[in-house]
Every structure is written in structure tokens, then in C-alpha cells.
Coordinates of C-alpha atoms in Angstrom, one line a residue:
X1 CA 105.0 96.8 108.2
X2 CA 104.0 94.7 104.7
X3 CA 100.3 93.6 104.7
X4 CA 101.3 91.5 108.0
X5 CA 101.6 93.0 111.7
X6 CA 103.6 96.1 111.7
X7 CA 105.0 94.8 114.4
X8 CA 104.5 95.2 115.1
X9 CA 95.1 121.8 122.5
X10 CA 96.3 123.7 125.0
X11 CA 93.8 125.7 127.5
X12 CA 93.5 125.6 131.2
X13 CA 94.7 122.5 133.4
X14 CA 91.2 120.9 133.7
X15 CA 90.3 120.8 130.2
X16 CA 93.6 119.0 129.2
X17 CA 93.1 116.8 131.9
X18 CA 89.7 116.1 131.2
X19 CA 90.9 114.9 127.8
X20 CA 93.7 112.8 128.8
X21 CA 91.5 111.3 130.8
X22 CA 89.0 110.7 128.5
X23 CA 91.9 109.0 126.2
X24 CA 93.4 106.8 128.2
X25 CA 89.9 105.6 130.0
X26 CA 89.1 104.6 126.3
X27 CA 92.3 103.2 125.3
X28 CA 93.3 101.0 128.9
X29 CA 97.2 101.9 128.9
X30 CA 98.3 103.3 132.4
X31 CA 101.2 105.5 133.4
X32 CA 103.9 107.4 131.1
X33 CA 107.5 107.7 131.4
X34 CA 109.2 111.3 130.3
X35 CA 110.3 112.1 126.8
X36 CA 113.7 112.3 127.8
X37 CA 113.9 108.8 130.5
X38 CA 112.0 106.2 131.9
X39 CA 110.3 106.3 135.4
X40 CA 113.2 103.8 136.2
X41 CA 116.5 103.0 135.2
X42 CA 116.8 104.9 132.1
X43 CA 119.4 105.1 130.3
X44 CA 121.8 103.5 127.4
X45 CA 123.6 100.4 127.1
X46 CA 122.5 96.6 126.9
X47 CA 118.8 95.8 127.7
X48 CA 117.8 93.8 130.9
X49 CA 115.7 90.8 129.6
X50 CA 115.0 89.5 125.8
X51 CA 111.9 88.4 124.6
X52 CA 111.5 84.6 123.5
X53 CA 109.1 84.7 120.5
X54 CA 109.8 85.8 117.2
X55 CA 107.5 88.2 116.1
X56 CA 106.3 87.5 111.8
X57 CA 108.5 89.7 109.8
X58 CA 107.1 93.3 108.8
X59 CA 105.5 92.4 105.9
X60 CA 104.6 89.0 106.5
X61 CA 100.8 88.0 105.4
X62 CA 100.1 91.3 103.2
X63 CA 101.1 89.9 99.8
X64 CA 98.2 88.2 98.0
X65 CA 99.7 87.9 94.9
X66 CA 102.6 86.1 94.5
X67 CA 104.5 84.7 91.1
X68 CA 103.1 86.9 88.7
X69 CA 104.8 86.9 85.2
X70 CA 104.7 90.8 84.6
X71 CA 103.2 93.5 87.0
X72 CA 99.6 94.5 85.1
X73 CA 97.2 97.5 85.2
X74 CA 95.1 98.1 88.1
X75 CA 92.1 97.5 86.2
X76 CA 93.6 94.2 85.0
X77 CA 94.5 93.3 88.3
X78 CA 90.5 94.1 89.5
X79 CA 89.7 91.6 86.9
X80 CA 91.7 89.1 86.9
X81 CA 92.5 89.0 91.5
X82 CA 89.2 91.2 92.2
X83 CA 92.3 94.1 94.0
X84 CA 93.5 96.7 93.1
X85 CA 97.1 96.8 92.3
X86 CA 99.4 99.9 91.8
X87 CA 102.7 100.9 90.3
X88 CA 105.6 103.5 91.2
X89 CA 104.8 105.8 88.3
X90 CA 101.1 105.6 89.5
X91 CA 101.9 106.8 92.8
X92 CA 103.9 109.7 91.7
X93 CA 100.9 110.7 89.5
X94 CA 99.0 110.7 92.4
X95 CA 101.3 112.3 95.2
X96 CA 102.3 114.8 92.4
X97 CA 106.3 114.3 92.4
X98 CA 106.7 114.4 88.9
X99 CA 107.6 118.6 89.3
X100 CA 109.9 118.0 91.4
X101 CA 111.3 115.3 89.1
X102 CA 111.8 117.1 85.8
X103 CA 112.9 120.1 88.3
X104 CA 116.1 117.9 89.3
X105 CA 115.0 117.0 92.6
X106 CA 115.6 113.3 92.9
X107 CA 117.1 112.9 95.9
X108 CA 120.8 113.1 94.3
X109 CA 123.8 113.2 96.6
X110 CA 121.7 112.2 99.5
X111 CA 121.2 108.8 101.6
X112 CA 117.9 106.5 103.0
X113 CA 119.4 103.9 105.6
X114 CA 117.1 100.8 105.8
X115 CA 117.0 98.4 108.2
X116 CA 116.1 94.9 108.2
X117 CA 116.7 91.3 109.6
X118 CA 118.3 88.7 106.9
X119 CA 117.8 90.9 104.2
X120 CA 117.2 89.6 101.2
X121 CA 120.2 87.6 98.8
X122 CA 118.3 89.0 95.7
X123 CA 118.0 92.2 96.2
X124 CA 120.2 93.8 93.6
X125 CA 119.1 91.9 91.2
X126 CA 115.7 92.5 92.3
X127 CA 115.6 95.9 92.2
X128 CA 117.4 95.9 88.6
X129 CA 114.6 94.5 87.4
X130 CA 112.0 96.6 89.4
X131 CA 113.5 99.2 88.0
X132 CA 113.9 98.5 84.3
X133 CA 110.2 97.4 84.2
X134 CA 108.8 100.7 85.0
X135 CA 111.5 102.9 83.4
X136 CA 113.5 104.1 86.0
X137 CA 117.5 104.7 86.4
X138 CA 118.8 101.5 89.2
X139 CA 121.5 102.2 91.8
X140 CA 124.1 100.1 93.5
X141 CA 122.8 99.2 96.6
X142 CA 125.3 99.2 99.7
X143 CA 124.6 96.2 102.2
X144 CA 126.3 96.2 105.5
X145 CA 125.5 92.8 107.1
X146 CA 125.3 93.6 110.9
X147 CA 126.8 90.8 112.8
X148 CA 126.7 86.8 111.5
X149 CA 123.7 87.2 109.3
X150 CA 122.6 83.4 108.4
X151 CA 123.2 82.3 104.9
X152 CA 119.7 82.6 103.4
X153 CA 117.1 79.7 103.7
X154 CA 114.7 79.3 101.2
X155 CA 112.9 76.9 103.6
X156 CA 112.8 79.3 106.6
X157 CA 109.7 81.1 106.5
X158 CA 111.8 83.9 108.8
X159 CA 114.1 84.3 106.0
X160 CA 111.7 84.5 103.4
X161 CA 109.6 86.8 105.1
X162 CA 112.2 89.5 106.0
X163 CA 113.8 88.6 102.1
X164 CA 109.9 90.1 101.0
X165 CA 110.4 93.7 103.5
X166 CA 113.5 94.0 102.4
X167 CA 112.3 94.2 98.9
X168 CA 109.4 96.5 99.1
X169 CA 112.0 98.8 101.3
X170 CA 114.4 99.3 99.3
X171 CA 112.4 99.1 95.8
X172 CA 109.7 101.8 97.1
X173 CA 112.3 104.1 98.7
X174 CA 114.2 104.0 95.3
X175 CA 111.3 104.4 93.1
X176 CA 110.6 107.7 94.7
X177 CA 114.0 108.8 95.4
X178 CA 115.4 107.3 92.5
X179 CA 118.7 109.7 93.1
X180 CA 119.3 108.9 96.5
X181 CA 122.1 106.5 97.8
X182 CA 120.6 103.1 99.2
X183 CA 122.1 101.7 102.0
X184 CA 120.4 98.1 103.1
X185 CA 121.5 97.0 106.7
X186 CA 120.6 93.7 107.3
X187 CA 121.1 92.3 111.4
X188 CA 121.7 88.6 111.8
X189 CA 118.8 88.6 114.5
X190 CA 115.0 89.0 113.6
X191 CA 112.8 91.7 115.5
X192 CA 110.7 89.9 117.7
X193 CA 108.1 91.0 120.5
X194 CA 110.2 92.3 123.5
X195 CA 113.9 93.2 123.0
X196 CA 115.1 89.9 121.3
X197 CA 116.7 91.8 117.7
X198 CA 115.8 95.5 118.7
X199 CA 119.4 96.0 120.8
X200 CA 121.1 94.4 116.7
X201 CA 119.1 97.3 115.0
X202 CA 119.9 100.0 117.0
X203 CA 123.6 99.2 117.2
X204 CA 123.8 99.1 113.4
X205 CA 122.1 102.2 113.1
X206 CA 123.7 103.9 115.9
X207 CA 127.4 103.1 114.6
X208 CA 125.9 104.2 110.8
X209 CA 124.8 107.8 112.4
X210 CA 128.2 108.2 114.1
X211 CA 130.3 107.8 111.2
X212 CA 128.4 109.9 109.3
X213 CA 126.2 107.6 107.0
X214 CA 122.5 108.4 105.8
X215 CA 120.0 111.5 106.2
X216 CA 117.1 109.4 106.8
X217 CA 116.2 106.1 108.3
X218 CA 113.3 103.9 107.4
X219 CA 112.1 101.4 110.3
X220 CA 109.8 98.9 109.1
X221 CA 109.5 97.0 112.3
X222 CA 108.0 97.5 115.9
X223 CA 107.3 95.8 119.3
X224 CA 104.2 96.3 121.2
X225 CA 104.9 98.7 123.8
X226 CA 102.9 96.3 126.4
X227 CA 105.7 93.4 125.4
X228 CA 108.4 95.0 127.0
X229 CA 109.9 93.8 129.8
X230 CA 108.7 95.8 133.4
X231 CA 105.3 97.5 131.3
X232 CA 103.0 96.0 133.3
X233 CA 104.5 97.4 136.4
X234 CA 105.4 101.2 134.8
X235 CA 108.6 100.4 134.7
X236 CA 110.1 101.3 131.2
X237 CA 113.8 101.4 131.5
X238 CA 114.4 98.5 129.1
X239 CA 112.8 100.1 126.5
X240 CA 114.3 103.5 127.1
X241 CA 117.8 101.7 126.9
X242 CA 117.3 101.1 123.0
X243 CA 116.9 105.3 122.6
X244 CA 120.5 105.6 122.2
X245 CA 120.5 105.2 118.5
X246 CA 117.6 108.1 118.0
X247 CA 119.3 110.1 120.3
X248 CA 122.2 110.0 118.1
X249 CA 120.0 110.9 115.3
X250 CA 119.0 113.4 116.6
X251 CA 122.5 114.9 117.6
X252 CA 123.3 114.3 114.0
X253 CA 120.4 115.8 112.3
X254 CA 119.1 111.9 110.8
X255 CA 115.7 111.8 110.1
X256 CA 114.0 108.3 111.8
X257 CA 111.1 106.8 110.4
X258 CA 108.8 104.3 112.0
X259 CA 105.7 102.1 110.6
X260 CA 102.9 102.7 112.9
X261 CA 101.6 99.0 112.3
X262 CA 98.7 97.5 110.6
X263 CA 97.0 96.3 113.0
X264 CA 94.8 99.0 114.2
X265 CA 94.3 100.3 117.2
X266 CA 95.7 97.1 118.7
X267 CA 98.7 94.9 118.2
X268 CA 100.2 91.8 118.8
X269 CA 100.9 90.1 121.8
X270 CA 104.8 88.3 123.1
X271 CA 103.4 85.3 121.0
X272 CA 103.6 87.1 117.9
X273 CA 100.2 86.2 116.8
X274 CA 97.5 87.0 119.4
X275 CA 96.0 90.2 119.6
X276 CA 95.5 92.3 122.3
X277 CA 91.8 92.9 122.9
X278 CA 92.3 96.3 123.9
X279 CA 93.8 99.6 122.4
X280 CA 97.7 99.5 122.3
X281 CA 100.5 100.9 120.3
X282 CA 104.1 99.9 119.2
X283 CA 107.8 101.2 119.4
X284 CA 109.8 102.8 117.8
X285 CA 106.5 104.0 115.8
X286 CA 105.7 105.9 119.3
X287 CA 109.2 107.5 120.3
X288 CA 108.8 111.4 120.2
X289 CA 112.0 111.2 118.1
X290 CA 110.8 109.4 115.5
X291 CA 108.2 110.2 112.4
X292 CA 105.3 107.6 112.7
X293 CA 104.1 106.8 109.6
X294 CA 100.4 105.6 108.8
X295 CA 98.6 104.1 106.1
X296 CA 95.9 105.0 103.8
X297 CA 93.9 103.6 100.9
X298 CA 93.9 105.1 97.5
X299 CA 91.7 104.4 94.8
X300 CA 93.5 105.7 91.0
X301 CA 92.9 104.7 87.7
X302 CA 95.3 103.3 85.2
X303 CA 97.1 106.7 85.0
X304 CA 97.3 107.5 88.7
X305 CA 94.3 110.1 88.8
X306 CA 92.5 110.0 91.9
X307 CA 88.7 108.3 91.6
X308 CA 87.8 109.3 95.2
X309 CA 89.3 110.7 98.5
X310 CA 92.4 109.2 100.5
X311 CA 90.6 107.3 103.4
X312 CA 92.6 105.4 106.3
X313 CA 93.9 101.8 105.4
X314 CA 91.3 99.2 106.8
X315 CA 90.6 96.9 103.9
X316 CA 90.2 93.5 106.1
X317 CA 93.6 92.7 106.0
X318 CA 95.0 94.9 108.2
X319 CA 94.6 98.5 109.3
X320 CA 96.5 101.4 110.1
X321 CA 97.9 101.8 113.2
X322 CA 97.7 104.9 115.5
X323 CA 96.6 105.6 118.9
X324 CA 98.3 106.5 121.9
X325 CA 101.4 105.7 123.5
X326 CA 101.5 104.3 127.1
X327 CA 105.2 105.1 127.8
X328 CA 105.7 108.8 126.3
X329 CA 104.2 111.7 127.4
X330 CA 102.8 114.0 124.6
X331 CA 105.7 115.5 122.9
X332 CA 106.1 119.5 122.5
X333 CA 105.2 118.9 119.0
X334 CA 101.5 118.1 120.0
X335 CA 101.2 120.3 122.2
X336 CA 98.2 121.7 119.5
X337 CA 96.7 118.3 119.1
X338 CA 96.5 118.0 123.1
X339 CA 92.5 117.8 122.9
X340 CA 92.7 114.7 121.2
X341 CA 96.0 112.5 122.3
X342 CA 95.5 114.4 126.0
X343 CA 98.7 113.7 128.2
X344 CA 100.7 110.8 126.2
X345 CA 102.1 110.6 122.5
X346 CA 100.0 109.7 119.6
X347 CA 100.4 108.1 116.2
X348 CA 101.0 108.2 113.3
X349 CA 101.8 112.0 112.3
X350 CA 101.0 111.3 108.6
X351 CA 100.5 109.0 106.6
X352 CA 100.7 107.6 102.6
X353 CA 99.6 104.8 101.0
X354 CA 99.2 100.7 102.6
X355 CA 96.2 99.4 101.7
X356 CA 96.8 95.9 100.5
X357 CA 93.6 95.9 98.3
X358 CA 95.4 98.8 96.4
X359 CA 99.1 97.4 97.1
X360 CA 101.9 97.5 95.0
X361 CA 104.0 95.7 92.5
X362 CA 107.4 94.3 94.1
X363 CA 109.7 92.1 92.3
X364 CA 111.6 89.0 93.7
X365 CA 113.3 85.8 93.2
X366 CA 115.0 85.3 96.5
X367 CA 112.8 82.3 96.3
X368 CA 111.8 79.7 93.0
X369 CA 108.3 79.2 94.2
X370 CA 107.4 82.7 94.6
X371 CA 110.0 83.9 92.1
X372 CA 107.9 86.7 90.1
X373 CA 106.0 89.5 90.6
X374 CA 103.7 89.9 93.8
X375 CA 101.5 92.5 95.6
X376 CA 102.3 93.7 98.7
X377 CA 101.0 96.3 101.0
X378 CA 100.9 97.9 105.1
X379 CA 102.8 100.5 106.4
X380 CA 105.9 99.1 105.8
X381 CA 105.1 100.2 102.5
X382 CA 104.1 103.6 103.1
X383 CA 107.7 103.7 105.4
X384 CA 110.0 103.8 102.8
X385 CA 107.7 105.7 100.4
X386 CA 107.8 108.6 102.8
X387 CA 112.1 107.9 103.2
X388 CA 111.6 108.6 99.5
X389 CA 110.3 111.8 100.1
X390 CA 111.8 113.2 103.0
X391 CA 115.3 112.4 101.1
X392 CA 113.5 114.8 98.2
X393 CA 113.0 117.4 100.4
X394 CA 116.9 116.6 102.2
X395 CA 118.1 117.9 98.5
X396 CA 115.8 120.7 97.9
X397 CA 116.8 121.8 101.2
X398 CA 120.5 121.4 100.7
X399 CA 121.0 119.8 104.6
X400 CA 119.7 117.3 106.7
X401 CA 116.2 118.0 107.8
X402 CA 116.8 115.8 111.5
X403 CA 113.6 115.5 113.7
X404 CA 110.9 116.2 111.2
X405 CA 107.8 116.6 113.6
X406 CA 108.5 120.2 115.1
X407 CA 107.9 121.2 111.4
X408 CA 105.3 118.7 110.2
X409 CA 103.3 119.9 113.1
X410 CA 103.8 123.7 113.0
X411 CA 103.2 123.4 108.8
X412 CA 99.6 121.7 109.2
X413 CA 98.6 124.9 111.2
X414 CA 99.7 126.8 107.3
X415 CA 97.4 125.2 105.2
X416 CA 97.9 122.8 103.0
X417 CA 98.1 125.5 100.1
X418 CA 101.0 125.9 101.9
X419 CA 102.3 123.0 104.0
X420 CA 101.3 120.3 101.3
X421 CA 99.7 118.7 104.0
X422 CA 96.2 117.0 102.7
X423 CA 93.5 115.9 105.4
X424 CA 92.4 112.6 105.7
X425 CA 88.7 112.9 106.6
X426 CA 87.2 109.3 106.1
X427 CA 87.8 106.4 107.4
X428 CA 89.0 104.1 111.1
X429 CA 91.5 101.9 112.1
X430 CA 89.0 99.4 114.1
X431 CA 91.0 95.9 114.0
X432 CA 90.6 92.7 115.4
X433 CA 87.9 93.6 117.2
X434 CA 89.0 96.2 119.4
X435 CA 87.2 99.8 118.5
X436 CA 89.9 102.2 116.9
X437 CA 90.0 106.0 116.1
X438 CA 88.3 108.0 113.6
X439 CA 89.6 110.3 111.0
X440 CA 88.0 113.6 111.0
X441 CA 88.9 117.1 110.0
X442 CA 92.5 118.6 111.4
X443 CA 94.8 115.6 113.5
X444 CA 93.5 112.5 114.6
X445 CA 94.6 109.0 115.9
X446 CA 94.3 107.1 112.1
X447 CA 95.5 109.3 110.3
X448 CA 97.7 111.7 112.3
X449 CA 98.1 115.1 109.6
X450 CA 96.9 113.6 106.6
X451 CA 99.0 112.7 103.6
X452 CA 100.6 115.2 101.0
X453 CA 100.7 116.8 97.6
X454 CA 104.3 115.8 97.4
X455 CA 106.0 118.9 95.4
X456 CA 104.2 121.7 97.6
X457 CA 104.7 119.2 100.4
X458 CA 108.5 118.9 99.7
X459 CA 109.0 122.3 99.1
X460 CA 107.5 122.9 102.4
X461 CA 109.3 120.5 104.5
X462 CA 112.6 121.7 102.7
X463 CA 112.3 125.5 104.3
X464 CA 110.9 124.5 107.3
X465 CA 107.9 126.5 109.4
X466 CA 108.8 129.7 109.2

């Protein structure tokens, strides 16, 4: 979610079990629920109880540059904040999208769906001026206000928070999709720790998917799986209630996105604020029907040229998050990565850039004291940076692309000559404390299957596995 809480092998029987064993030991979450239901009660329609405590928004906390008068070179940005600070144009340097650019692959005639509480009163004008300052076309964006979203407040830290996502959503997903269609739903109640805004989300994205509207979704937004009402006693039908919408998706052939959070292996507590001090993980970044996306750090010169190695996002501000579910069992889809997420689901499944020390320039003016140019980071950034790219491939492929991680998962065992797939080798996602996971070669729990060459990774995606 922004630099703030994302809200945040096969073989015999005893060797699998041996290594879900070993998994879950380590990470302290008990029993999982089916793919497909909960071990109670599952099913769709309203949730049983809400949570009380709004959760910070997405990006909340991950922007330490604020006001700026003009966005500046990264090594101006090393000099003058000691960070490093990136631009659209350097990222498609360094995910090599620029081919698929001057090919006509821009993500014309096709549609990214964000979602986020408030939204943000500036945004058109916002991204107009993103846009201009680095060159690229602008697009109309279409806002569908979900229910009796609040006139904005530039006194309520809620608003001003969600007003700062909603910026780096739909400014990133354009900048690398800058042909796509941009449709900004904004729900009148924030996400928040439990189910309090997660049922005004899903019904705004469930009655977009039925009538037909977007290819992909981009979710910058979670809830500690542990938050939810009946976890403690296995009992996950209030969670499994707010599938319906994904369930669509997938009926439909929608791609859903999900930040896997940025804090670690752990997140936050009802309060919002208090970590857990062991492992955990958040929903919807764990749902088997949704693409959990993960951070990593980049280090690029001026140009976008690549100094060093991708490595996972753990810069002290936050880290990416990624571990294993303790509702789902492990999807089909990891049925090659069982040796390391054993019995349950694991995240992410790939992963782009978040770091915050290496975060990038987002315009806005929703607010005069912060009106300017500021640097933001976390997987909420990587999020719609991947809806970018998935909406790439939607074009080169001529059809929605739906559930994502059959393919994403079947292309990693290609190559990435092939699959455009990249290992991430370096790196952990140890937060606040609690010991995370390890990138290392093939899948793992910080990373999930690395990060891409974007044209060979697009190209990929776009055929499928075969």
C-alpha cells in the first residue's frame, strides 16, 4: 500500500507434510479454510460483524517528500533528501517497456479499475499535470463515487491520506499504460482492520464486473487476515462472504490485483497501528483469486540503467510483504512451490518496484500545504504499476487475461528467456521485529517469482503457458 501499512513441490505425503509443518511452526497461524468456502458458514451476502478502527490509508506514512516545486533527478534527489527518487520514464527504462511502446502496445481500448476510499477531489487535474511533466498523452479519468462519499476535508487526515493513494494509483497505472481507460472508484467508507469498508469495495467492484466494466483491478488496500471476525476460533465465514466480487471476476475473465503490504512478514493489528509480533498476512493480497503483488528496491541511474540487482523492499520504512496465509489452502497454482509455502497460500507471486528510498514522483494539490510534488513509495505503488502492465499484455493478447496465476506460475518453470520472469535473489522482508522470509533462487515468501523484463514478460503473459 504507499510507504504506510499495506493494510494492510509435490512428492510423497510425508515430505509435503513435513514442510507444511515446518511453515506454519515458523509462522504461528493455525488452521485453513478451502479455496472454494470457509470451514463455517461460507458463502455471499452481508458480513456478520464490522470492525471499529480505521485502519491508515494504503499509502499513509511512505511519502517523505512532500511540496516539492518540480520532480528532480535521482542523483539530485540523493543530494539534496539523501533518497533516491524515480520517475515513470525511468522505470520504463528499467522494466524495458519502451518496445512494446513504439510497437503500439499501450494498453489502447482496454480498462484498469481502481479502487479507493474518498478518492481524491484533484485528481484530474493532478494527473494532467503528472502527465505533461514527463511527456506523456493524459486521459479522462472516469470516477464512479460508490455510495455518499464525504465532501473532501482538507483537515481530515483520512481524507488526505486516501486523496495521496488515489494519486499514486491512478498516476502509476497511467504512466505505464498510458492507452488504457482509467476508471477511479471511490467508496464513501474507508478500509479499516476487520470488515468495516471491505463489504463498500467489493460491492462497487462486483456491480463494475457485472456490467461489463474493466479487464483488471488494482487493490491497494488489505486487512490482516487475524482481524477478521471468528479467526481466532477457525472460523472464516466472514471473510469468505466478501469473495463474491472475485468470484465474479473470475466468471468474467477480470484480472484482480492485491498489495501484499509493507510491513513484512507481519501486519497490523484491529488498532490499526500495532504490530503483530509474529508472522501474519493480509486479505485480499492472500485470496487464491487474486495476483499478490510484492515490492522490491531498485537502484538506476539518471537514465533508468540498472546500478545493481533488484533486491526485496526493506529500506526501514517498511518492507514487503509475503508469507503464508492462515485461511487458504495452497492454491493448484503452487502446487510446484509446495516445498516452501507447504499446505496454505503464500505471497506475493511477483513483485515490482516499492522501496520508498527509491520511490516515485507523484503530483498533488488536493491539499495547500502539501500542494507540490512528493515521493511516495510501498506496494501500493508497485499495484497499479503491475495493472499497467497486465492491461499491456490484455492488448497484445487481444482478450481478457482473468486469473493470472495458473500462467504466472506455469511461465517461471520456462525460463525467463522465455516467461520474462527475473529472479529476485537478495534480500528479506524482516519487519518490526518479527523474522521474515528470504529471497533465494526460484519462488520464495519476499519475493514470490521475481519481477520482469516487461516486453518479453508481456509477450509472455499475452499467449499464456503453452
Amino acid at each position: 500500500m504507499g510507504h504506510q501499512p499495506a493494510r494492510r513441490a509435490t512428492g510423497a505425503f510425508t515430505a509435503l507434510a513435513a514442510a507444511t509443518a515446518a511453515v506454519l511452526a515458523a509462522t504461528g497461524i493455525g488452521g485453513a479454510a478451502g479455496i472454494g468456502g470457509a470451514t463455517a458458514g461460507a458463502g455471499t451476502g452481508a458480513p456478520a460483524a464490522a470492525g471499529t478502527t480505521f485502519v491508515r490509508p494504503a499509502s499513509s506514512g511512505h511519502s517523505l517528500v512532500e511540496a516539492a516545486d518540480k520532480p528532480t533527478s535521482t542523483s539530485d534527489c540523493l543530494k539534496t533528501y539523501r533518497i533516491r527518487c524515480y520517475s515513470p520514464l525511468q522505470y520504463r527504462k528499467a522494466y524495458n517497456l519502451d518496445p512494446l511502446y513504439r510497437a503500439g502496445i499501450t494498453g489502447k481500448g482496454r480498462t484498469i479499475v481502481i479502487v479507493d476510499s474518498f478518492g481524491s477531489p484533484t485528481v484530474q487535474h493532478d494527473l494532467d499535470v503528472f502527465s505533461k511533466a514527463f511527456g506523456l498523452p493524459s486521459t479522462k479519468v472516469r470516477i464512479i463515487r460508490w455510495g455518499k462519499v464525504p465532501k473532501f476535508d482538507p483537515g481530515n487526515t483520512d481524507h488526505v491520506g486516501w486523496a495521496g493513494e488515489t494519486n499514486l494509483d491512478v498516476q502509476y497505472a497511467h504512466a505505464i499504460a498510458p492507452g488504457a481507460k482509467i476508471v477511479l472508484v471511490e467508496t464513501a467508507v474507508a478500509e479499516t482492520e476487520g470488515l468495516t469498508g471491505l463489504p463498500e469495495m467489493m460491492n462497487a467492484e462486483y456491480d463494475l464486473i457485472k456490467k461489463g466494466v474493466g479487464d483488471v483491478i488494482s487493490q491497494s488496500f488489505g486487512a490482516t487476515e487475524n482481524t477478521f471476525p471468528g479467526f481466532a476460533k477457525g472460523d472464516h465465514s466472514a471473510l469468505m462472504k466478501l469473495r463474491y466480487a472475485f468470484k465474479a471476476a473470475a466468471e468474467k475473465n477480470v484480472t484482480v490485483l492485491g498489495a501484499s503490504g509493507d510491513a513484512g512478514a507481519t501486519d497490523y493489528m484491529l488498532d490499526g497501528s500495532t504490530l503483530f509480533k509474529h508472522r501474519v498476512n493480509s486479505w485480499p493480497s492472500t485470496d487464491p483469486l487474486v495476483t499478490s503483488v510484492g515490492g522490491t528496491q531498485l537502484t538506476l541511474d539518471n537514465s533508468g540503467k540498472r546500478l545493481g540487482i533488484d533486491t526485496v523492499w526493506n529500506d526501514g520504512y517498511g518492507a514487503s510483504g509475503g508469507g503464508i496465509s492462515g485461511i487458504f489452502d495452497r492454491p493448484d497454482f503452487q502446487r510446484s512451490v509446495a516445498g516452501t509455502v507447504g499446505s496454505h497460500r503464500g505471497t506475493p507471486d511477483i513483485s515490482l518496484t516499492a522501496s520508498v528510498n527509491g520511490g516515485a514522483w507523484v503530483y498533488s494539490s488536493y491539499a495547500s500545504a502539501t500542494k507540490g510534488w512528493g515521493i511516495t513509495g510501498g506496494t501500493s505503488e508497485a499495484t497499479p504499476l503491475f495493472a499497467g502492465v497486465v492491461a499491456l499484455a490484455v492488448q497484445q493478447a487481444n482478450h481478457r487475461l482473468g486469473r493470472i496465476n495458473d500462467d504466472l506460475y506455469a511461465l517461471a518453470r520456462q525460463g525467463p528467456s522465455r516467461s520474462g520472469l527475473v529472479d529476485v535473489v537478495t534480500g528479506n522482508n524482516s519487519f518490526g521485529g518479527v523474522k521474515g522470509f528470504t529471497a533465494g533462487k526460484g519462488y520464495d515468501l519476499a519475493s514470490g517469482l521475481g519481477t520482469i523484463d516487461g516486453t518479453a514478460f508481456v509477450k509472455a503473459l499475452a499467449r499464456g503457458a503453452h
